Amino acid sequence: MKKLAIITTHPIQYYAPVFKLLNERKRIEIKVFYTWGQAALQKHDPGFGKQIEWDIPLLEGYAYQWVKNTAPQPGSHHRKGIINPDLIEQIQAYQPNAILVIGWNYDSHLKALRYFKNKVPVYFRGDSTLLDEQQGLKSLLKTIYLKWVYRHISHAFYVGTNNKAYFKKYGLKDTQLSFAPHAVDNRRFAAPRKVEAQELRNRLGIKETDTLILFAGKFEEKKAPLLLLDAFLLLHKPATHLLFVGNGELEEALRAKAATHFNIHFLNFQNQSYMPVAYQACTIFCLPSKGPGETWGLAVNEAMACSKAVLVASKCGCAIDLVTKSNGIVFESQNIDEIKLGLNKLTSGCEMVNEMGRQSGLLITEWGFEHIAAAIESKLLNEKN
């Protein structure tokens, strides 16, 4: 059986299930090398402003190994936060037929790309886009550097249209690219939580016939929650509510601006096991991000798995792939008039928004973990070595 070594910083809820699925399918053998080190299990998330420990299992059902991280300031938020003197030696001991690197912009990950080039096939997965690209000398230097980086990669698994365009700009050919969609655990989010969802609405004082708009994520500039709040305040629809779920640096500003409006609600950060309840309680999900760096927006996948209509800003990497006229609206990022028009349309017809939600549920079935696993297996099994 062919062996794949996977290099990634730490266990997350969007990749661990893929690793488990690859192991269960038994078409290839995998081993995951976590480069942040075991301390990554309990980390302070600056976006949420608190210690985060996921309440779903992330280390079950597949082989993994912690790699010692000697960085003075360990973390995945800067290049020098991942320094692993023993990484290459540990991978060599595993004797893989190929390696898959998730994210290159860390000291040890880039060294691994360079070391294993021409020794074994080097695969890559990332989700960068060109949505925030700027012109000028800085952009030119960036292009030269990234073309050098990607010359070390045999094959990349792109997550969507914008990500594919990024890889092609920086030198990868169509023959070096396979589609492996960004995905969430669709089944877990779609599993009915109707009673709990109704309990949440009751607790917030939202009638069964009322419309609930949901924002879920970090309260940070990149995600532009204040734009959504400003647009909502212009709606003047008594039977429409807005719920913010999360925490972050903009929380004080959001709460202050919403203080006198009874139809605006807040919930602190909710862990993975409860998030399907929040999505299923809402009518419409909105991700108003302005970037830079909103490379995808997996909350949109989660909302769609719960069969919800979506209102998504154009700067979200997922918008071009996941949002159509049948299941939602894409509005121009940072344009308050467009987001207001979108909110007004989606809060004006119950039958229309319910049908959009149904279409979301159907569309997202093509964006699942099994598609990622199949793409990785296909590439490795077709290698000549």
CSV table of C-alpha atoms in Angstrom, one decimal:
chain,number,residue,atom,x,y,z
A,1,MET,CA,0.0,0.0,0.0
A,2,LYS,CA,1.4,3.4,-1.0
A,3,LYS,CA,2.2,5.8,1.9
A,4,LEU,CA,1.5,9.5,2.2
A,5,ALA,CA,3.2,11.7,4.8
A,6,ILE,CA,1.0,14.8,5.6
A,7,ILE,CA,2.7,17.9,7.1
A,8,THR,CA,0.4,20.4,8.8
A,9,THR,CA,0.7,22.6,11.9
A,10,HIS,CA,-2.1,21.4,14.2
A,11,PRO,CA,-5.3,19.4,14.4
A,12,ILE,CA,-8.3,21.3,13.0
A,13,GLN,CA,-12.0,20.3,12.5
A,14,TYR,CA,-11.8,20.8,8.7
A,15,TYR,CA,-8.8,18.3,8.1
A,16,ALA,CA,-8.9,15.7,10.9
A,17,PRO,CA,-12.1,14.1,9.5
A,18,VAL,CA,-10.4,13.8,6.1
A,19,PHE,CA,-7.4,12.1,7.6
A,20,LYS,CA,-9.7,9.7,9.4
A,21,LEU,CA,-11.6,9.0,6.2
A,22,LEU,CA,-8.4,8.3,4.3
A,23,ASN,CA,-7.5,5.7,6.9
A,24,GLU,CA,-10.9,4.1,6.9
A,25,ARG,CA,-11.0,3.7,3.1
A,26,LYS,CA,-7.7,1.9,3.2
A,27,ARG,CA,-6.7,2.7,-0.4
A,28,ILE,CA,-3.5,4.4,0.8
A,29,GLU,CA,-1.7,4.6,4.1
A,30,ILE,CA,-1.2,8.0,5.8
A,31,LYS,CA,0.7,9.5,8.7
A,32,VAL,CA,0.2,13.1,9.8
A,33,PHE,CA,3.1,15.1,11.2
A,34,TYR,CA,1.9,17.9,13.4
A,35,THR,CA,4.6,20.6,13.4
A,36,TRP,CA,3.3,23.0,16.0
A,37,GLY,CA,3.8,20.4,18.7
A,38,GLN,CA,1.5,19.0,21.3
A,39,ALA,CA,1.0,22.5,22.9
A,40,ALA,CA,-1.2,23.3,19.9
A,41,LEU,CA,-4.0,21.3,21.5
A,42,GLN,CA,-4.8,24.2,23.9
A,43,LYS,CA,-4.1,27.5,22.3
A,44,HIS,CA,-5.1,31.1,22.7
A,45,ASP,CA,-7.0,32.3,19.6
A,46,PRO,CA,-6.4,36.0,19.2
A,47,GLY,CA,-9.3,36.3,16.9
A,48,PHE,CA,-11.8,35.0,19.5
A,49,GLY,CA,-9.8,36.5,22.3
A,50,LYS,CA,-9.8,33.4,24.4
A,51,GLN,CA,-8.4,29.9,24.9
A,52,ILE,CA,-10.0,27.5,22.4
A,53,GLU,CA,-10.3,23.7,22.7
A,54,TRP,CA,-12.5,22.0,20.2
A,55,ASP,CA,-15.1,19.7,21.7
A,56,ILE,CA,-15.1,17.1,18.8
A,57,PRO,CA,-12.4,14.5,18.5
A,58,LEU,CA,-9.5,15.6,16.2
A,59,LEU,CA,-6.9,12.9,16.9
A,60,GLU,CA,-9.0,9.7,16.5
A,61,GLY,CA,-8.9,7.2,13.7
A,62,TYR,CA,-5.6,7.9,12.0
A,63,ALA,CA,-1.9,7.7,12.6
A,64,TYR,CA,-0.1,10.9,13.7
A,65,GLN,CA,3.1,12.1,15.2
A,66,TRP,CA,3.9,15.3,17.2
A,67,VAL,CA,7.0,17.0,15.9
A,68,LYS,CA,9.1,19.0,18.4
A,69,ASN,CA,8.8,22.7,17.7
A,70,THR,CA,11.8,24.8,18.9
A,71,ALA,CA,10.4,28.2,17.9
A,72,PRO,CA,10.9,30.8,20.6
A,73,GLN,CA,7.3,32.0,19.9
A,74,PRO,CA,5.4,28.9,18.7
A,75,GLY,CA,2.3,29.5,16.5
A,76,SER,CA,0.8,29.3,13.0
A,77,HIS,CA,0.4,33.1,12.8
A,78,HIS,CA,4.0,33.8,11.7
A,79,ARG,CA,6.7,32.1,9.6
A,80,LYS,CA,9.2,31.6,12.5
A,81,GLY,CA,6.5,30.0,14.7
A,82,ILE,CA,7.1,26.5,13.3
A,83,ILE,CA,10.7,25.4,13.6
A,84,ASN,CA,11.2,21.6,13.6
A,85,PRO,CA,14.9,20.4,13.5
A,86,ASP,CA,13.8,16.7,13.4
A,87,LEU,CA,10.9,17.0,10.8
A,88,ILE,CA,12.8,15.7,7.7
A,89,GLU,CA,14.4,12.9,9.6
A,90,GLN,CA,11.0,11.8,11.0
A,91,ILE,CA,9.5,11.8,7.6
A,92,GLN,CA,12.4,9.8,6.1
A,93,ALA,CA,11.9,7.2,8.8
A,94,TYR,CA,8.3,6.8,7.6
A,95,GLN,CA,9.5,6.2,4.0
A,96,PRO,CA,6.5,7.7,2.2
A,97,ASN,CA,5.8,7.5,-1.5
A,98,ALA,CA,4.8,11.1,-1.5
A,99,ILE,CA,4.4,14.0,0.9
A,100,LEU,CA,1.5,16.5,1.3
A,101,VAL,CA,2.3,19.9,2.8
A,102,ILE,CA,-0.6,22.0,4.0
A,103,GLY,CA,0.6,25.6,4.0
A,104,TRP,CA,4.1,26.5,3.0
A,105,ASN,CA,4.8,29.8,4.8
A,106,TYR,CA,6.5,28.3,7.8
A,107,ASP,CA,10.2,27.8,8.3
A,108,SER,CA,10.0,24.0,8.4
A,109,HIS,CA,7.3,23.5,5.8
A,110,LEU,CA,9.3,25.4,3.2
A,111,LYS,CA,12.4,23.5,4.1
A,112,ALA,CA,10.5,20.2,3.6
A,113,LEU,CA,9.3,21.4,0.2
A,114,ARG,CA,12.9,22.2,-0.8
A,115,TYR,CA,14.4,19.0,0.6
A,116,PHE,CA,12.0,16.5,-0.8
A,117,LYS,CA,11.8,18.0,-4.3
A,118,ASN,CA,12.9,15.4,-6.9
A,119,LYS,CA,13.1,12.8,-4.1
A,120,VAL,CA,9.4,12.0,-3.8
A,121,PRO,CA,6.4,13.7,-5.3
A,122,VAL,CA,5.6,16.8,-3.3
A,123,TYR,CA,1.9,17.7,-3.0
A,124,PHE,CA,0.5,20.9,-1.7
A,125,ARG,CA,-2.8,22.2,-0.3
A,126,GLY,CA,-3.6,25.8,0.5
A,127,ASP,CA,-6.5,28.2,-0.2
A,128,SER,CA,-4.9,31.5,-1.2
A,129,THR,CA,-6.6,33.7,-3.8
A,130,LEU,CA,-6.0,36.7,-5.9
A,131,LEU,CA,-8.9,38.7,-4.4
A,132,ASP,CA,-6.7,41.0,-2.5
A,133,GLU,CA,-4.0,41.4,-5.1
A,134,GLN,CA,-2.4,44.9,-5.6
A,135,GLN,CA,-0.2,46.3,-8.3
A,136,GLY,CA,3.3,47.7,-8.0
A,137,LEU,CA,6.8,46.7,-7.1
A,138,LYS,CA,5.8,44.8,-4.0
A,139,SER,CA,3.4,42.7,-6.1
A,140,LEU,CA,6.1,42.0,-8.7
A,141,LEU,CA,8.6,40.8,-6.0
A,142,LYS,CA,5.8,38.7,-4.5
A,143,THR,CA,5.2,37.1,-7.9
A,144,ILE,CA,8.9,36.3,-8.4
A,145,TYR,CA,9.1,34.7,-4.9
A,146,LEU,CA,5.9,32.7,-5.2
A,147,LYS,CA,6.9,31.3,-8.6
A,148,TRP,CA,10.1,30.1,-7.0
A,149,VAL,CA,8.2,28.5,-4.1
A,150,TYR,CA,5.8,26.7,-6.3
A,151,ARG,CA,8.6,25.3,-8.5
A,152,HIS,CA,9.2,22.9,-5.5
A,153,ILE,CA,5.7,21.4,-5.8
A,154,SER,CA,4.8,18.5,-8.1
A,155,HIS,CA,1.0,18.8,-7.7
A,156,ALA,CA,-1.5,21.0,-5.8
A,157,PHE,CA,-5.1,20.3,-4.7
A,158,TYR,CA,-7.1,23.5,-5.3
A,159,VAL,CA,-10.2,24.2,-3.1
A,160,GLY,CA,-12.2,26.3,-5.6
A,161,THR,CA,-12.1,28.6,-8.6
A,162,ASN,CA,-10.3,31.5,-7.0
A,163,ASN,CA,-7.6,29.2,-5.5
A,164,LYS,CA,-7.1,27.6,-8.9
A,165,ALA,CA,-6.5,31.0,-10.5
A,166,TYR,CA,-3.9,31.7,-7.8
A,167,PHE,CA,-2.0,28.5,-8.5
A,168,LYS,CA,-2.0,29.1,-12.2
A,169,LYS,CA,-0.7,32.7,-11.8
A,170,TYR,CA,2.2,31.5,-9.8
A,171,GLY,CA,3.3,28.9,-12.3
A,172,LEU,CA,1.4,25.7,-11.9
A,173,LYS,CA,-0.1,24.1,-15.0
A,174,ASP,CA,-3.5,22.5,-15.3
A,175,THR,CA,-1.8,19.0,-15.3
A,176,GLN,CA,-0.4,19.9,-11.9
A,177,LEU,CA,-3.8,20.7,-10.4
A,178,SER,CA,-6.6,18.6,-9.0
A,179,PHE,CA,-9.9,19.8,-7.5
A,180,ALA,CA,-10.3,18.8,-3.8
A,181,PRO,CA,-13.0,21.1,-2.5
A,182,HIS,CA,-13.0,23.0,0.8
A,183,ALA,CA,-15.5,21.1,2.9
A,184,VAL,CA,-17.1,20.7,6.3
A,185,ASP,CA,-18.7,17.7,8.0
A,186,ASN,CA,-22.0,18.1,6.0
A,187,ARG,CA,-23.7,15.2,7.8
A,188,ARG,CA,-23.0,16.5,11.2
A,189,PHE,CA,-24.4,20.0,10.4
A,190,ALA,CA,-27.4,18.6,8.5
A,191,ALA,CA,-28.4,16.2,11.3
A,192,PRO,CA,-31.7,17.6,12.7
A,193,ARG,CA,-31.4,19.7,15.9
A,194,LYS,CA,-34.9,21.2,15.6
A,195,VAL,CA,-35.9,21.1,19.3
A,196,GLU,CA,-32.6,22.8,20.4
A,197,ALA,CA,-32.9,25.3,17.6
A,198,GLN,CA,-36.4,26.2,18.7
A,199,GLU,CA,-35.2,26.4,22.3
A,200,LEU,CA,-32.6,28.9,21.2
A,201,ARG,CA,-35.1,31.1,19.4
A,202,ASN,CA,-37.4,30.9,22.4
A,203,ARG,CA,-34.6,32.0,24.7
A,204,LEU,CA,-33.9,35.0,22.5
A,205,GLY,CA,-37.5,35.9,22.2
A,206,ILE,CA,-37.8,35.2,18.5
A,207,LYS,CA,-41.2,34.0,17.3
A,208,GLU,CA,-41.5,31.0,15.0
A,209,THR,CA,-42.7,33.2,12.2
A,210,ASP,CA,-39.9,35.8,12.6
A,211,THR,CA,-36.9,36.0,10.3
A,212,LEU,CA,-33.5,35.5,11.9
A,213,ILE,CA,-30.3,36.6,10.2
A,214,LEU,CA,-27.1,35.0,11.6
A,215,PHE,CA,-23.5,36.0,11.6
A,216,ALA,CA,-21.1,33.4,13.2
A,217,GLY,CA,-17.4,33.9,13.5
A,218,LYS,CA,-14.7,36.2,14.8
A,219,PHE,CA,-15.7,39.8,15.5
A,220,GLU,CA,-12.8,41.2,13.5
A,221,GLU,CA,-12.3,43.8,10.8
A,222,LYS,CA,-11.7,41.2,8.1
A,223,LYS,CA,-15.1,39.8,8.5
A,224,ALA,CA,-16.9,43.2,8.6
A,225,PRO,CA,-19.6,42.4,11.2
A,226,LEU,CA,-20.2,46.2,11.7
A,227,LEU,CA,-21.3,46.5,8.0
A,228,LEU,CA,-23.9,43.9,8.6
A,229,LEU,CA,-25.1,45.6,11.7
A,230,ASP,CA,-25.3,49.0,10.0
A,231,ALA,CA,-27.3,47.5,7.1
A,232,PHE,CA,-29.7,45.7,9.5
A,233,LEU,CA,-30.4,49.0,11.4
A,234,LEU,CA,-31.6,50.5,8.1
A,235,LEU,CA,-34.1,47.7,7.4
A,236,HIS,CA,-36.8,48.7,10.0
A,237,LYS,CA,-38.5,45.3,9.9
A,238,PRO,CA,-40.0,44.5,13.3
A,239,ALA,CA,-40.3,40.8,12.6
A,240,THR,CA,-36.7,40.4,11.6
A,241,HIS,CA,-33.9,39.7,14.1
A,242,LEU,CA,-30.0,39.6,13.9
A,243,LEU,CA,-27.9,37.2,15.9
A,244,PHE,CA,-24.1,37.5,16.3
A,245,VAL,CA,-22.4,34.3,17.5
A,246,GLY,CA,-18.7,34.7,18.5
A,247,ASN,CA,-16.3,37.0,20.2
A,248,GLY,CA,-13.4,39.3,19.1
A,249,GLU,CA,-11.9,42.7,19.1
A,250,LEU,CA,-15.1,44.4,17.6
A,251,GLU,CA,-17.4,43.0,20.3
A,252,GLU,CA,-17.6,46.2,22.4
A,253,ALA,CA,-18.3,48.3,19.3
A,254,LEU,CA,-21.0,45.9,18.1
A,255,ARG,CA,-22.7,45.7,21.5
A,256,ALA,CA,-22.6,49.5,22.0
A,257,LYS,CA,-24.2,50.2,18.6
A,258,ALA,CA,-26.8,47.5,19.1
A,259,ALA,CA,-27.6,48.4,22.7
A,260,THR,CA,-31.0,50.1,22.0
A,261,HIS,CA,-32.3,47.7,19.5
A,262,PHE,CA,-34.3,44.8,21.0
A,263,ASN,CA,-34.0,42.6,17.8
A,264,ILE,CA,-30.2,42.3,17.9
A,265,HIS,CA,-28.8,39.4,20.0
A,266,PHE,CA,-25.4,38.1,21.0
A,267,LEU,CA,-24.1,34.7,21.9
A,268,ASN,CA,-20.5,34.1,23.0
A,269,PHE,CA,-18.3,31.7,21.0
A,270,GLN,CA,-20.0,28.3,20.6
A,271,ASN,CA,-18.0,25.1,20.2
A,272,GLN,CA,-18.4,22.8,17.2
A,273,SER,CA,-21.0,20.5,18.8
A,274,TYR,CA,-23.5,23.4,19.3
A,275,MET,CA,-22.9,25.4,16.1
A,276,PRO,CA,-25.4,23.3,14.0
A,277,VAL,CA,-28.1,24.5,16.4
A,278,ALA,CA,-27.3,28.1,15.8
A,279,TYR,CA,-27.3,27.6,12.0
A,280,GLN,CA,-30.6,25.6,12.1
A,281,ALA,CA,-32.2,28.3,14.3
A,282,CYS,CA,-31.6,31.0,11.7
A,283,THR,CA,-33.4,31.8,8.4
A,284,ILE,CA,-30.5,33.5,6.6
A,285,PHE,CA,-26.8,33.3,7.0
A,286,CYS,CA,-24.6,36.3,6.2
A,287,LEU,CA,-20.8,36.5,5.8
A,288,PRO,CA,-20.0,40.2,5.0
A,289,SER,CA,-16.2,39.9,4.9
A,290,LYS,CA,-14.1,42.6,3.3
A,291,GLY,CA,-10.7,40.9,3.7
A,292,PRO,CA,-7.9,40.9,3.2
A,293,GLY,CA,-7.4,37.2,3.7
A,294,GLU,CA,-11.0,35.8,3.6
A,295,THR,CA,-9.7,33.1,1.3
A,296,TRP,CA,-12.8,31.0,1.6
A,297,GLY,CA,-15.3,31.3,4.4
A,298,LEU,CA,-16.2,27.8,5.6
A,299,ALA,CA,-19.0,29.2,7.7
A,300,VAL,CA,-20.9,29.4,4.4
A,301,ASN,CA,-20.4,25.7,3.9
A,302,GLU,CA,-21.8,25.1,7.4
A,303,ALA,CA,-24.8,27.2,6.8
A,304,MET,CA,-25.6,25.5,3.5
A,305,ALA,CA,-25.2,22.1,5.0
A,306,CYS,CA,-28.0,23.3,7.4
A,307,SER,CA,-30.1,24.2,4.3
A,308,LYS,CA,-30.0,28.0,4.8
A,309,ALA,CA,-30.1,30.8,2.2
A,310,VAL,CA,-26.8,32.8,2.2
A,311,LEU,CA,-25.8,36.4,1.7
A,312,VAL,CA,-22.1,36.6,1.0
A,313,ALA,CA,-19.6,39.4,0.2
A,314,SER,CA,-17.7,39.3,-3.1
A,315,LYS,CA,-14.4,39.2,-1.2
A,316,CYS,CA,-15.1,35.8,0.2
A,317,GLY,CA,-13.3,33.1,-1.7
A,318,CYS,CA,-16.2,30.8,-1.7
A,319,ALA,CA,-18.7,33.2,-3.2
A,320,ILE,CA,-18.0,32.4,-6.9
A,321,ASP,CA,-18.4,28.6,-6.3
A,322,LEU,CA,-21.1,28.3,-3.6
A,323,VAL,CA,-23.5,31.1,-4.1
A,324,THR,CA,-25.9,31.1,-7.1
A,325,LYS,CA,-29.2,32.9,-7.8
A,326,SER,CA,-30.9,29.7,-6.6
A,327,ASN,CA,-29.5,29.7,-3.1
A,328,GLY,CA,-28.5,33.2,-2.1
A,329,ILE,CA,-27.0,36.5,-3.1
A,330,VAL,CA,-23.5,37.8,-3.6
A,331,PHE,CA,-23.0,41.5,-2.8
A,332,GLU,CA,-20.1,43.9,-3.5
A,333,SER,CA,-17.8,43.9,-0.5
A,334,GLN,CA,-18.1,47.0,1.7
A,335,ASN,CA,-21.1,48.3,-0.2
A,336,ILE,CA,-23.8,49.0,2.4
A,337,ASP,CA,-26.4,49.7,-0.3
A,338,GLU,CA,-25.9,46.3,-1.9
A,339,ILE,CA,-25.9,44.4,1.4
A,340,LYS,CA,-29.1,46.3,2.4
A,341,LEU,CA,-30.7,45.3,-0.9
A,342,GLY,CA,-29.7,41.7,-0.3
A,343,LEU,CA,-31.1,41.7,3.2
A,344,ASN,CA,-34.3,43.3,2.1
A,345,LYS,CA,-34.9,40.7,-0.7
A,346,LEU,CA,-34.1,37.7,1.5
A,347,THR,CA,-36.4,39.0,4.3
A,348,SER,CA,-39.3,39.7,2.0
A,349,GLY,CA,-40.6,36.2,1.1
A,350,CYS,CA,-40.7,33.1,3.3
A,351,GLU,CA,-41.4,30.6,0.5
A,352,MET,CA,-38.5,32.1,-1.6
A,353,VAL,CA,-36.0,31.9,1.2
A,354,ASN,CA,-37.0,28.4,2.2
A,355,GLU,CA,-36.5,27.2,-1.4
A,356,MET,CA,-33.1,28.9,-1.4
A,357,GLY,CA,-32.2,27.0,1.7
A,358,ARG,CA,-33.3,23.8,0.1
A,359,GLN,CA,-31.1,24.5,-2.9
A,360,SER,CA,-28.2,25.2,-0.6
A,361,GLY,CA,-28.6,21.8,1.0
A,362,LEU,CA,-28.5,20.1,-2.4
A,363,LEU,CA,-25.6,22.1,-3.8
A,364,ILE,CA,-23.3,21.5,-0.8
A,365,THR,CA,-23.5,17.7,-1.2
A,366,GLU,CA,-20.9,18.1,-4.0
A,367,TRP,CA,-18.5,19.7,-1.5
A,368,GLY,CA,-17.7,16.9,1.0
A,369,PHE,CA,-14.8,15.3,2.7
A,370,GLU,CA,-15.1,12.2,0.5
A,371,HIS,CA,-14.3,14.4,-2.6
A,372,ILE,CA,-11.0,15.5,-0.9
A,373,ALA,CA,-10.1,11.9,0.0
A,374,ALA,CA,-10.8,10.7,-3.5
A,375,ALA,CA,-8.6,13.4,-5.1
A,376,ILE,CA,-5.7,12.6,-2.9
A,377,GLU,CA,-6.0,8.8,-3.4
A,378,SER,CA,-6.3,9.2,-7.1
A,379,LYS,CA,-3.2,11.2,-7.4
A,380,LEU,CA,-1.0,9.0,-5.2
A,381,LEU,CA,-2.2,5.7,-6.7
A,382,ASN,CA,-1.4,7.0,-10.2
A,383,GLU,CA,2.2,7.9,-9.3
A,384,LYS,CA,4.7,5.7,-11.1
A,385,ASN,CA,6.9,5.1,-8.1
